[in-house]
PDB file of C-alpha atoms in Angstrom:
ATOM      1  CA  VAL A  12     146.521  76.443 113.542  1.00  0.00           C
ATOM      2  CA  LYS A  13     149.974  77.084 113.486  1.00  0.00           C
ATOM      3  CA  GLU A  14     150.319  73.492 115.346  1.00  0.00           C
ATOM      4  CA  GLN A  15     148.265  71.802 112.767  1.00  0.00           C
ATOM      5  CA  ALA A  16     149.663  73.538 109.639  1.00  0.00           C
ATOM      6  CA  PRO A  17     152.612  70.965 109.657  1.00  0.00           C
ATOM      7  CA  ASP A  18     150.029  67.927 109.103  1.00  0.00           C
ATOM      8  CA  LEU A  19     149.461  68.967 105.308  1.00  0.00           C
ATOM      9  CA  LEU A  20     153.519  68.286 104.706  1.00  0.00           C
ATOM     10  CA  ARG A  21     153.471  65.312 106.812  1.00  0.00           C
ATOM     11  CA  GLU A  22     150.355  63.873 104.826  1.00  0.00           C
ATOM     12  CA  PHE A  23     152.222  64.811 101.587  1.00  0.00           C
ATOM     13  CA  LEU A  24     155.492  63.329 102.467  1.00  0.00           C
ATOM     14  CA  SER A  25     153.934  59.966 103.524  1.00  0.00           C
ATOM     15  CA  ARG A  26     152.031  59.271 100.377  1.00  0.00           C
ATOM     16  CA  PRO A  27     152.885  55.605  99.390  1.00  0.00           C
ATOM     17  CA  LYS A  28     153.647  56.447  95.598  1.00  0.00           C
ATOM     18  CA  TRP A  29     156.993  58.511  94.787  1.00  0.00           C
ATOM     19  CA  GLN A  30     156.032  61.808  93.117  1.00  0.00           C
ATOM     20  CA  PRO A  31     158.548  64.278  91.798  1.00  0.00           C
ATOM     21  CA  GLU A  32     158.260  68.143  92.797  1.00  0.00           C
ATOM     22  CA  LEU A  33     157.620  70.670  90.112  1.00  0.00           C
ATOM     23  CA  ILE A  34     160.004  73.156  91.914  1.00  0.00           C
ATOM     24  CA  VAL A  35     160.705  76.970  91.065  1.00  0.00           C
ATOM     25  CA  MET A  36     162.180  78.153  87.912  1.00  0.00           C
ATOM     26  CA  SER A  37     161.695  82.271  87.624  1.00  0.00           C
ATOM     27  CA  GLY A  38     159.889  83.127  84.866  1.00  0.00           C
ATOM     28  CA  VAL A  39     158.675  79.862  83.705  1.00  0.00           C
ATOM     29  CA  THR A  40     156.481  77.948  86.658  1.00  0.00           C
ATOM     30  CA  ASP A  41     153.629  80.285  86.370  1.00  0.00           C
ATOM     31  CA  CYS A  42     149.954  79.169  86.901  1.00  0.00           C
ATOM     32  CA  ALA A  43     149.942  78.687  82.728  1.00  0.00           C
ATOM     33  CA  PHE A  44     153.025  76.226  82.905  1.00  0.00           C
ATOM     34  CA  ARG A  45     151.982  74.526  85.859  1.00  0.00           C
ATOM     35  CA  THR A  46     148.303  73.533  84.805  1.00  0.00           C
ATOM     36  CA  THR A  47     149.786  72.570  81.589  1.00  0.00           C
ATOM     37  CA  VAL A  48     152.012  69.999  83.370  1.00  0.00           C
ATOM     38  CA  LEU A  49     149.399  68.609  85.302  1.00  0.00           C
ATOM     39  CA  GLU A  50     147.137  68.452  82.241  1.00  0.00           C
ATOM     40  CA  ALA A  51     149.981  66.537  80.517  1.00  0.00           C
ATOM     41  CA  ALA A  52     151.452  64.476  83.332  1.00  0.00           C
ATOM     42  CA  GLY A  53     147.945  63.659  85.293  1.00  0.00           C
ATOM     43  CA  ARG A  54     147.645  65.455  88.889  1.00  0.00           C
ATOM     44  CA  ASP A  55     148.715  62.113  90.715  1.00  0.00           C
ATOM     45  CA  SER A  56     151.812  62.308  88.650  1.00  0.00           C
ATOM     46  CA  VAL A  57     153.029  65.586  90.344  1.00  0.00           C
ATOM     47  CA  GLY A  58     153.752  66.125  93.990  1.00  0.00           C
ATOM     48  CA  LEU A  59     154.025  69.604  95.301  1.00  0.00           C
ATOM     49  CA  LEU A  60     153.544  72.528  92.870  1.00  0.00           C
ATOM     50  CA  VAL A  61     155.983  75.667  93.490  1.00  0.00           C
ATOM     51  CA  SER A  62     155.356  79.215  92.502  1.00  0.00           C
ATOM     52  CA  GLU A  63     157.870  81.337  90.498  1.00  0.00           C
ATOM     53  CA  PHE A  64     160.694  83.363  92.269  1.00  0.00           C
ATOM     54  CA  VAL A  65     158.324  86.056  94.070  1.00  0.00           C
ATOM     55  CA  ALA A  66     160.311  89.386  95.265  1.00  0.00           C
ATOM     56  CA  ALA A  67     158.828  90.233  98.789  1.00  0.00           C
ATOM     57  CA  GLU A  68     159.690  93.589  98.116  1.00  0.00           C
ATOM     58  CA  GLY A  69     157.101  93.955  94.999  1.00  0.00           C
ATOM     59  CA  LEU A  70     154.343  92.308  97.109  1.00  0.00           C
ATOM     60  CA  SER A  71     154.926  94.494 100.174  1.00  0.00           C
ATOM     61  CA  ARG A  72     154.308  97.340  97.328  1.00  0.00           C
ATOM     62  CA  ASP A  73     151.596  95.946  95.709  1.00  0.00           C
ATOM     63  CA  ASN A  74     153.043  95.518  92.504  1.00  0.00           C
ATOM     64  CA  ALA A  75     150.447  94.630  89.807  1.00  0.00           C
ATOM     65  CA  LYS A  76     152.763  92.076  88.097  1.00  0.00           C
ATOM     66  CA  THR A  77     154.192  90.544  90.958  1.00  0.00           C
ATOM     67  CA  MET A  78     150.994  90.151  92.752  1.00  0.00           C
ATOM     68  CA  ALA A  79     150.013  88.174  89.683  1.00  0.00           C
ATOM     69  CA  MET A  80     152.499  85.490  90.298  1.00  0.00           C
ATOM     70  CA  LEU A  81     150.365  84.563  93.544  1.00  0.00           C
ATOM     71  CA  ARG A  82     147.529  83.325  91.003  1.00  0.00           C
ATOM     72  CA  PHE A  83     146.852  79.379  91.059  1.00  0.00           C
ATOM     73  CA  LYS A  84     143.955  76.756  90.545  1.00  0.00           C
ATOM     74  CA  GLU A  85     142.432  74.484  93.252  1.00  0.00           C
ATOM     75  CA  VAL A  86     143.761  71.831  91.004  1.00  0.00           C
ATOM     76  CA  GLU A  87     147.255  72.594  92.084  1.00  0.00           C
ATOM     77  CA  ARG A  88     147.239  72.023  95.482  1.00  0.00           C
ATOM     78  CA  PRO A  89     149.156  71.432  97.800  1.00  0.00           C
ATOM     79  CA  PHE A  90     150.517  74.653  96.504  1.00  0.00           C
ATOM     80  CA  SER A  91     153.571  76.444  97.633  1.00  0.00           C
ATOM     81  CA  ILE A  92     154.662  80.165  97.106  1.00  0.00           C
ATOM     82  CA  GLN A  93     158.560  81.097  97.404  1.00  0.00           C
ATOM     83  CA  ILE A  94     159.405  84.591  98.347  1.00  0.00           C
ATOM     84  CA  PHE A  95     162.879  86.066  98.581  1.00  0.00           C
ATOM     85  CA  GLY A  96     164.267  89.262 100.420  1.00  0.00           C
ATOM     86  CA  ALA A  97     166.142  90.642 103.234  1.00  0.00           C
ATOM     87  CA  ASP A  98     163.812  93.163 104.835  1.00  0.00           C
ATOM     88  CA  VAL A  99     162.372  91.219 107.900  1.00  0.00           C
ATOM     89  CA  ASP A 100     159.217  93.453 107.563  1.00  0.00           C
ATOM     90  CA  ARG A 101     158.763  93.232 104.084  1.00  0.00           C
ATOM     91  CA  MET A 102     159.180  89.193 104.337  1.00  0.00           C
ATOM     92  CA  VAL A 103     156.487  89.163 107.018  1.00  0.00           C
ATOM     93  CA  ARG A 104     154.006  91.476 104.875  1.00  0.00           C
ATOM     94  CA  ALA A 105     154.703  89.058 101.979  1.00  0.00           C
ATOM     95  CA  ALA A 106     154.269  85.635 103.651  1.00  0.00           C
ATOM     96  CA  GLN A 107     151.105  87.045 104.963  1.00  0.00           C
ATOM     97  CA  MET A 108     150.107  87.836 101.331  1.00  0.00           C
ATOM     98  CA  VAL A 109     150.749  84.210 100.676  1.00  0.00           C
ATOM     99  CA  GLU A 110     148.595  83.358 103.434  1.00  0.00           C
ATOM    100  CA  GLU A 111     145.801  85.396 102.354  1.00  0.00           C
ATOM    101  CA  CYS A 112     145.951  84.590  98.854  1.00  0.00           C
ATOM    102  CA  GLY A 113     144.894  80.550 100.034  1.00  0.00           C
ATOM    103  CA  ALA A 114     148.449  79.201  99.240  1.00  0.00           C
ATOM    104  CA  ASP A 115     149.352  76.035 101.375  1.00  0.00           C
ATOM    105  CA  ILE A 116     152.885  76.784 102.239  1.00  0.00           C
ATOM    106  CA  VAL A 117     155.250  79.680 102.136  1.00  0.00           C
ATOM    107  CA  ASP A 118     158.801  79.104 100.728  1.00  0.00           C
ATOM    108  CA  ILE A 119     161.603  81.120 101.823  1.00  0.00           C
ATOM    109  CA  ASN A 120     164.704  81.335  99.382  1.00  0.00           C
ATOM    110  CA  CYS A 121     168.144  81.346 100.472  1.00  0.00           C
ATOM    111  CA  GLY A 122     169.752  79.852  97.480  1.00  0.00           C
ATOM    112  CA  CYS A 123     169.496  81.704  94.555  1.00  0.00           C
ATOM    113  CA  PRO A 124     172.933  83.055  93.594  1.00  0.00           C
ATOM    114  CA  ALA A 125     172.075  85.557  91.034  1.00  0.00           C
ATOM    115  CA  PRO A 126     173.750  89.141  91.682  1.00  0.00           C
ATOM    116  CA  LYS A 127     170.887  91.342  91.347  1.00  0.00           C
ATOM    117  CA  VAL A 128     169.201  89.008  94.198  1.00  0.00           C
ATOM    118  CA  VAL A 129     172.255  88.680  96.477  1.00  0.00           C
ATOM    119  CA  ARG A 130     173.596  92.388  96.072  1.00  0.00           C
ATOM    120  CA  ARG A 131     170.239  93.246  98.011  1.00  0.00           C
ATOM    121  CA  GLY A 132     170.817  90.802 100.668  1.00  0.00           C
ATOM    122  CA  GLY A 133     168.438  88.081  99.422  1.00  0.00           C
ATOM    123  CA  GLY A 134     169.102  84.502  98.054  1.00  0.00           C
ATOM    124  CA  ALA A 135     172.501  83.127  99.084  1.00  0.00           C
ATOM    125  CA  GLN A 136     173.715  86.284 100.472  1.00  0.00           C
ATOM    126  CA  LEU A 137     171.537  85.004 103.707  1.00  0.00           C
ATOM    127  CA  MET A 138     173.963  82.256 103.896  1.00  0.00           C
ATOM    128  CA  ARG A 139     176.374  84.875 105.107  1.00  0.00           C
ATOM    129  CA  THR A 140     173.653  87.052 107.265  1.00  0.00           C
ATOM    130  CA  PRO A 141     172.385  83.677 109.012  1.00  0.00           C
ATOM    131  CA  GLU A 142     171.476  86.066 112.321  1.00  0.00           C
ATOM    132  CA  VAL A 143     169.311  87.792 109.441  1.00  0.00           C
ATOM    133  CA  LEU A 144     167.608  84.771 108.113  1.00  0.00           C
ATOM    134  CA  ARG A 145     166.820  83.558 111.564  1.00  0.00           C
ATOM    135  CA  ASP A 146     165.094  86.813 112.145  1.00  0.00           C
ATOM    136  CA  ILE A 147     163.378  86.433 108.840  1.00  0.00           C
ATOM    137  CA  VAL A 148     162.343  82.691 109.887  1.00  0.00           C
ATOM    138  CA  ARG A 149     161.384  83.489 113.281  1.00  0.00           C
ATOM    139  CA  ALA A 150     159.424  86.518 112.245  1.00  0.00           C
ATOM    140  CA  VAL A 151     157.486  85.076 109.310  1.00  0.00           C
ATOM    141  CA  ARG A 152     156.700  81.730 111.295  1.00  0.00           C
ATOM    142  CA  ALA A 153     155.274  83.960 113.854  1.00  0.00           C
ATOM    143  CA  SER A 154     152.970  85.929 111.622  1.00  0.00           C
ATOM    144  CA  VAL A 155     151.173  83.121 109.514  1.00  0.00           C
ATOM    145  CA  GLY A 156     149.230  79.802 110.137  1.00  0.00           C
ATOM    146  CA  ILE A 157     150.368  78.075 107.055  1.00  0.00           C
ATOM    147  CA  PRO A 158     153.516  75.818 107.086  1.00  0.00           C
ATOM    148  CA  VAL A 159     157.040  77.898 106.527  1.00  0.00           C
ATOM    149  CA  THR A 160     159.684  76.202 104.361  1.00  0.00           C
ATOM    150  CA  VAL A 161     163.349  77.187 103.286  1.00  0.00           C
ATOM    151  CA  LYS A 162     165.779  76.503 100.799  1.00  0.00           C
ATOM    152  CA  ILE A 163     169.127  76.839 101.383  1.00  0.00           C
ATOM    153  CA  ARG A 164     172.654  76.367  99.669  1.00  0.00           C
ATOM    154  CA  ALA A 165     175.961  74.265 100.955  1.00  0.00           C
ATOM    155  CA  GLY A 166     177.201  77.582 101.947  1.00  0.00           C
ATOM    156  CA  TRP A 167     178.455  80.700 100.257  1.00  0.00           C
ATOM    157  CA  ASP A 168     181.960  79.331  99.262  1.00  0.00           C
ATOM    158  CA  ASP A 169     184.306  76.385  99.887  1.00  0.00           C
ATOM    159  CA  ALA A 170     185.703  77.996 102.916  1.00  0.00           C
ATOM    160  CA  SER A 171     181.979  78.854 104.546  1.00  0.00           C
ATOM    161  CA  ARG A 172     180.326  75.552 104.018  1.00  0.00           C
ATOM    162  CA  ASN A 173     177.641  76.184 106.836  1.00  0.00           C
ATOM    163  CA  ALA A 174     174.672  74.374 105.788  1.00  0.00           C
ATOM    164  CA  ILE A 175     174.349  72.265 108.857  1.00  0.00           C
ATOM    165  CA  ASP A 176     174.578  74.881 111.078  1.00  0.00           C
ATOM    166  CA  VAL A 177     171.813  76.977 109.199  1.00  0.00           C
ATOM    167  CA  ALA A 178     169.453  74.291 108.837  1.00  0.00           C
ATOM    168  CA  ARG A 179     169.590  73.359 112.536  1.00  0.00           C
ATOM    169  CA  MET A 180     168.878  77.043 113.238  1.00  0.00           C
ATOM    170  CA  VAL A 181     166.065  77.373 110.561  1.00  0.00           C
ATOM    171  CA  GLU A 182     164.554  74.281 112.579  1.00  0.00           C
ATOM    172  CA  ASP A 183     165.143  75.703 115.680  1.00  0.00           C
ATOM    173  CA  GLU A 184     163.513  78.807 114.278  1.00  0.00           C
ATOM    174  CA  GLY A 185     160.133  76.557 113.455  1.00  0.00           C
ATOM    175  CA  ALA A 186     160.293  75.736 109.717  1.00  0.00           C
ATOM    176  CA  SER A 187     158.260  72.804 108.841  1.00  0.00           C
ATOM    177  CA  MET A 188     160.763  71.256 106.022  1.00  0.00           C
ATOM    178  CA  LEU A 189     164.036  72.334 104.478  1.00  0.00           C
ATOM    179  CA  ALA A 190     165.446  72.097 100.951  1.00  0.00           C
ATOM    180  CA  VAL A 191     169.041  71.640 100.406  1.00  0.00           C
ATOM    181  CA  HIS A 192     171.056  72.620  97.303  1.00  0.00           C
ATOM    182  CA  GLY A 193     174.077  70.968  97.455  1.00  0.00           C
ATOM    183  CA  ARG A 194     176.392  73.504  95.476  1.00  0.00           C
ATOM    184  CA  THR A 195     177.879  76.679  96.805  1.00  0.00           C
ATOM    185  CA  ARG A 196     176.697  80.290  95.644  1.00  0.00           C
ATOM    186  CA  LEU A 197     179.980  80.524  94.023  1.00  0.00           C
ATOM    187  CA  GLN A 198     179.690  77.118  92.239  1.00  0.00           C
ATOM    188  CA  LEU A 199     176.462  78.541  90.835  1.00  0.00           C
ATOM    189  CA  TYR A 200     174.907  75.411  88.952  1.00  0.00           C
ATOM    190  CA  SER A 201     178.214  73.758  87.973  1.00  0.00           C
ATOM    191  CA  GLY A 202     180.224  70.934  89.001  1.00  0.00           C
ATOM    192  CA  GLU A 203     178.647  68.302  91.635  1.00  0.00           C
ATOM    193  CA  SER A 204     176.253  68.744  94.401  1.00  0.00           C
ATOM    194  CA  ASP A 205     177.857  68.065  97.927  1.00  0.00           C
ATOM    195  CA  TRP A 206     175.775  64.708  98.304  1.00  0.00           C
ATOM    196  CA  ASP A 207     178.042  63.919 101.671  1.00  0.00           C
ATOM    197  CA  LEU A 208     176.777  67.367 102.904  1.00  0.00           C
ATOM    198  CA  ILE A 209     173.143  66.730 102.006  1.00  0.00           C
ATOM    199  CA  GLY A 210     173.456  63.682 104.004  1.00  0.00           C
ATOM    200  CA  GLU A 211     174.836  65.013 107.130  1.00  0.00           C
ATOM    201  CA  VAL A 212     172.162  67.569 106.898  1.00  0.00           C
ATOM    202  CA  ALA A 213     169.253  65.079 106.895  1.00  0.00           C
ATOM    203  CA  SER A 214     170.940  63.271 109.562  1.00  0.00           C
ATOM    204  CA  ARG A 215     171.018  66.135 112.057  1.00  0.00           C
ATOM    205  CA  LEU A 216     167.330  67.303 111.372  1.00  0.00           C
ATOM    206  CA  SER A 217     164.003  66.032 112.516  1.00  0.00           C
ATOM    207  CA  ILE A 218     162.158  68.140 109.953  1.00  0.00           C
ATOM    208  CA  PRO A 219     161.722  66.974 106.357  1.00  0.00           C
ATOM    209  CA  ASP A 220     164.479  67.632 104.033  1.00  0.00           C
ATOM    210  CA  ARG A 221     164.572  67.830 100.358  1.00  0.00           C
ATOM    211  CA  CYS A 222     167.344  68.439  97.703  1.00  0.00           C
ATOM    212  CA  PRO A 223     166.907  69.378  94.068  1.00  0.00           C
ATOM    213  CA  ARG A 224     168.761  67.105  91.600  1.00  0.00           C
ATOM    214  CA  THR A 225     171.922  67.450  89.727  1.00  0.00           C
ATOM    215  CA  ALA A 226     171.877  67.718  85.731  1.00  0.00           C
ATOM    216  CA  GLN A 227     174.467  65.258  85.535  1.00  0.00           C
ATOM    217  CA  ALA A 228     172.194  62.874  87.909  1.00  0.00           C
ATOM    218  CA  ALA A 229     169.186  63.347  85.850  1.00  0.00           C
ATOM    219  CA  SER A 230     171.139  62.982  82.398  1.00  0.00           C
ATOM    220  CA  GLU A 231     172.630  59.658  84.007  1.00  0.00           C
ATOM    221  CA  ARG A 232     169.090  58.152  84.626  1.00  0.00           C
ATOM    222  CA  GLY A 233     167.582  60.320  81.719  1.00  0.00           C
ATOM    223  CA  SER A 234     164.844  61.387  83.897  1.00  0.00           C
ATOM    224  CA  THR A 235     164.109  64.550  86.173  1.00  0.00           C
ATOM    225  CA  GLY A 236     162.367  65.201  89.508  1.00  0.00           C
ATOM    226  CA  ARG A 237     162.967  65.461  93.101  1.00  0.00           C
ATOM    227  CA  CYS A 238     165.708  63.503  94.568  1.00  0.00           C
ATOM    228  CA  ALA A 239     164.887  62.728  98.146  1.00  0.00           C
ATOM    229  CA  ARG A 240     162.168  62.659 100.556  1.00  0.00           C
ATOM    230  CA  SER A 241     162.304  63.304 104.413  1.00  0.00           C
ATOM    231  CA  GLY A 242     165.918  62.261 104.411  1.00  0.00           C
ATOM    232  CA  ASP A 243     165.435  58.767 103.373  1.00  0.00           C
ATOM    233  CA  ARG A 244     167.825  59.061 100.599  1.00  0.00           C
ATOM    234  CA  ARG A 245     171.130  60.691 101.506  1.00  0.00           C
ATOM    235  CA  THR A 246     173.790  59.815  98.566  1.00  0.00           C
ATOM    236  CA  LYS A 247     173.609  60.246  94.906  1.00  0.00           C
ATOM    237  CA  ARG A 248     173.112  56.712  94.194  1.00  0.00           C
ATOM    238  CA  GLN A 249     170.097  56.380  96.658  1.00  0.00           C
ATOM    239  CA  ALA A 250     168.636  59.203  95.339  1.00  0.00           C
ATOM    240  CA  GLN A 251     168.968  57.915  91.316  1.00  0.00           C
ATOM    241  CA  SER A 252     167.443  54.399  92.674  1.00  0.00           C
ATOM    242  CA  ALA A 253     164.315  56.404  93.922  1.00  0.00           C
ATOM    243  CA  LEU A 254     163.536  58.041  90.287  1.00  0.00           C
ATOM    244  CA  PRO A 255     161.073  55.817  88.041  1.00  0.00           C
ATOM    245  CA  ARG A 256     162.812  54.582  85.339  1.00  0.00           C
ATOM    246  CA  GLU A 257     160.304  54.986  82.106  1.00  0.00           C
ATOM    247  CA  GLU A 258     160.792  52.569  79.095  1.00  0.00           C
ATOM    248  CA  PRO A 259     160.835  54.174  75.573  1.00  0.00           C
ATOM    249  CA  PRO A 260     157.907  53.490  73.741  1.00  0.00           C
ATOM    250  CA  ASP A 261     157.351  50.836  71.216  1.00  0.00           C
ATOM    251  CA  HIS A 262     156.605  52.163  67.923  1.00  0.00           C
ATOM    252  CA  GLY A 263     157.279  48.998  65.874  1.00  0.00           C
ATOM    253  CA  SER A 264     159.916  48.635  63.522  1.00  0.00           C
ATOM    254  CA  ALA A 265     160.800  51.396  61.459  1.00  0.00           C
ATOM    255  CA  PRO A 266     159.540  51.008  57.860  1.00  0.00           C
ATOM    256  CA  SER A 267     162.159  50.121  55.366  1.00  0.00           C
ATOM    257  CA  ARG A 268     163.054  52.131  52.545  1.00  0.00           C
TER     258      ARG A 268
END
């Protein structure tokens, strides 16, 4: 099963029609929101759907509110659940619960910059403790039969842009796909993503990689969505060219007053 599981990702990434990904938004992308998006846009208009930001600590303690975040509907497949934490045993148990609930993919977050997350060793803090991340990915990969994917940042700060080393380590430990946020933790969500770094990461990996679009790039094209697939677009310009450009609806001439 473990050898066959990545086929789902390969099938998804090889679809002839480019599809945006509905990525994690904490407190937003619950089942009701995701299904509303599908109803409005149509299932063929959206590729991979991802859950809210789910705490491994809460899952491993059977917290009812956290457990409710695992709910999804069949129409949402392929469906990924993103978990975060820094304790290996709790991350393993959380990943097993993700698999038990029927999700197609378990995603490990190493990119969240929120102080309440990094203070406990999770999210972007794992970019500073790659040995902990290595142990988590290795243990999770060995404990589940669904694909394991990972989300990382460029690094902690400008002095420690270690995304390339972390990405290679994650691949070596058996991850099936990687997401790269081209900012450091100290940048939070400001400034430009490091597109050269994203391209360098893509060129060093054999597993698929993807990268969230920057707000500035979205505003320049007037659209939103995933920027790259399988490393086939490694620059900002290439990413923008992959996005569908929608023409504004023609409502006819405005009535004269």
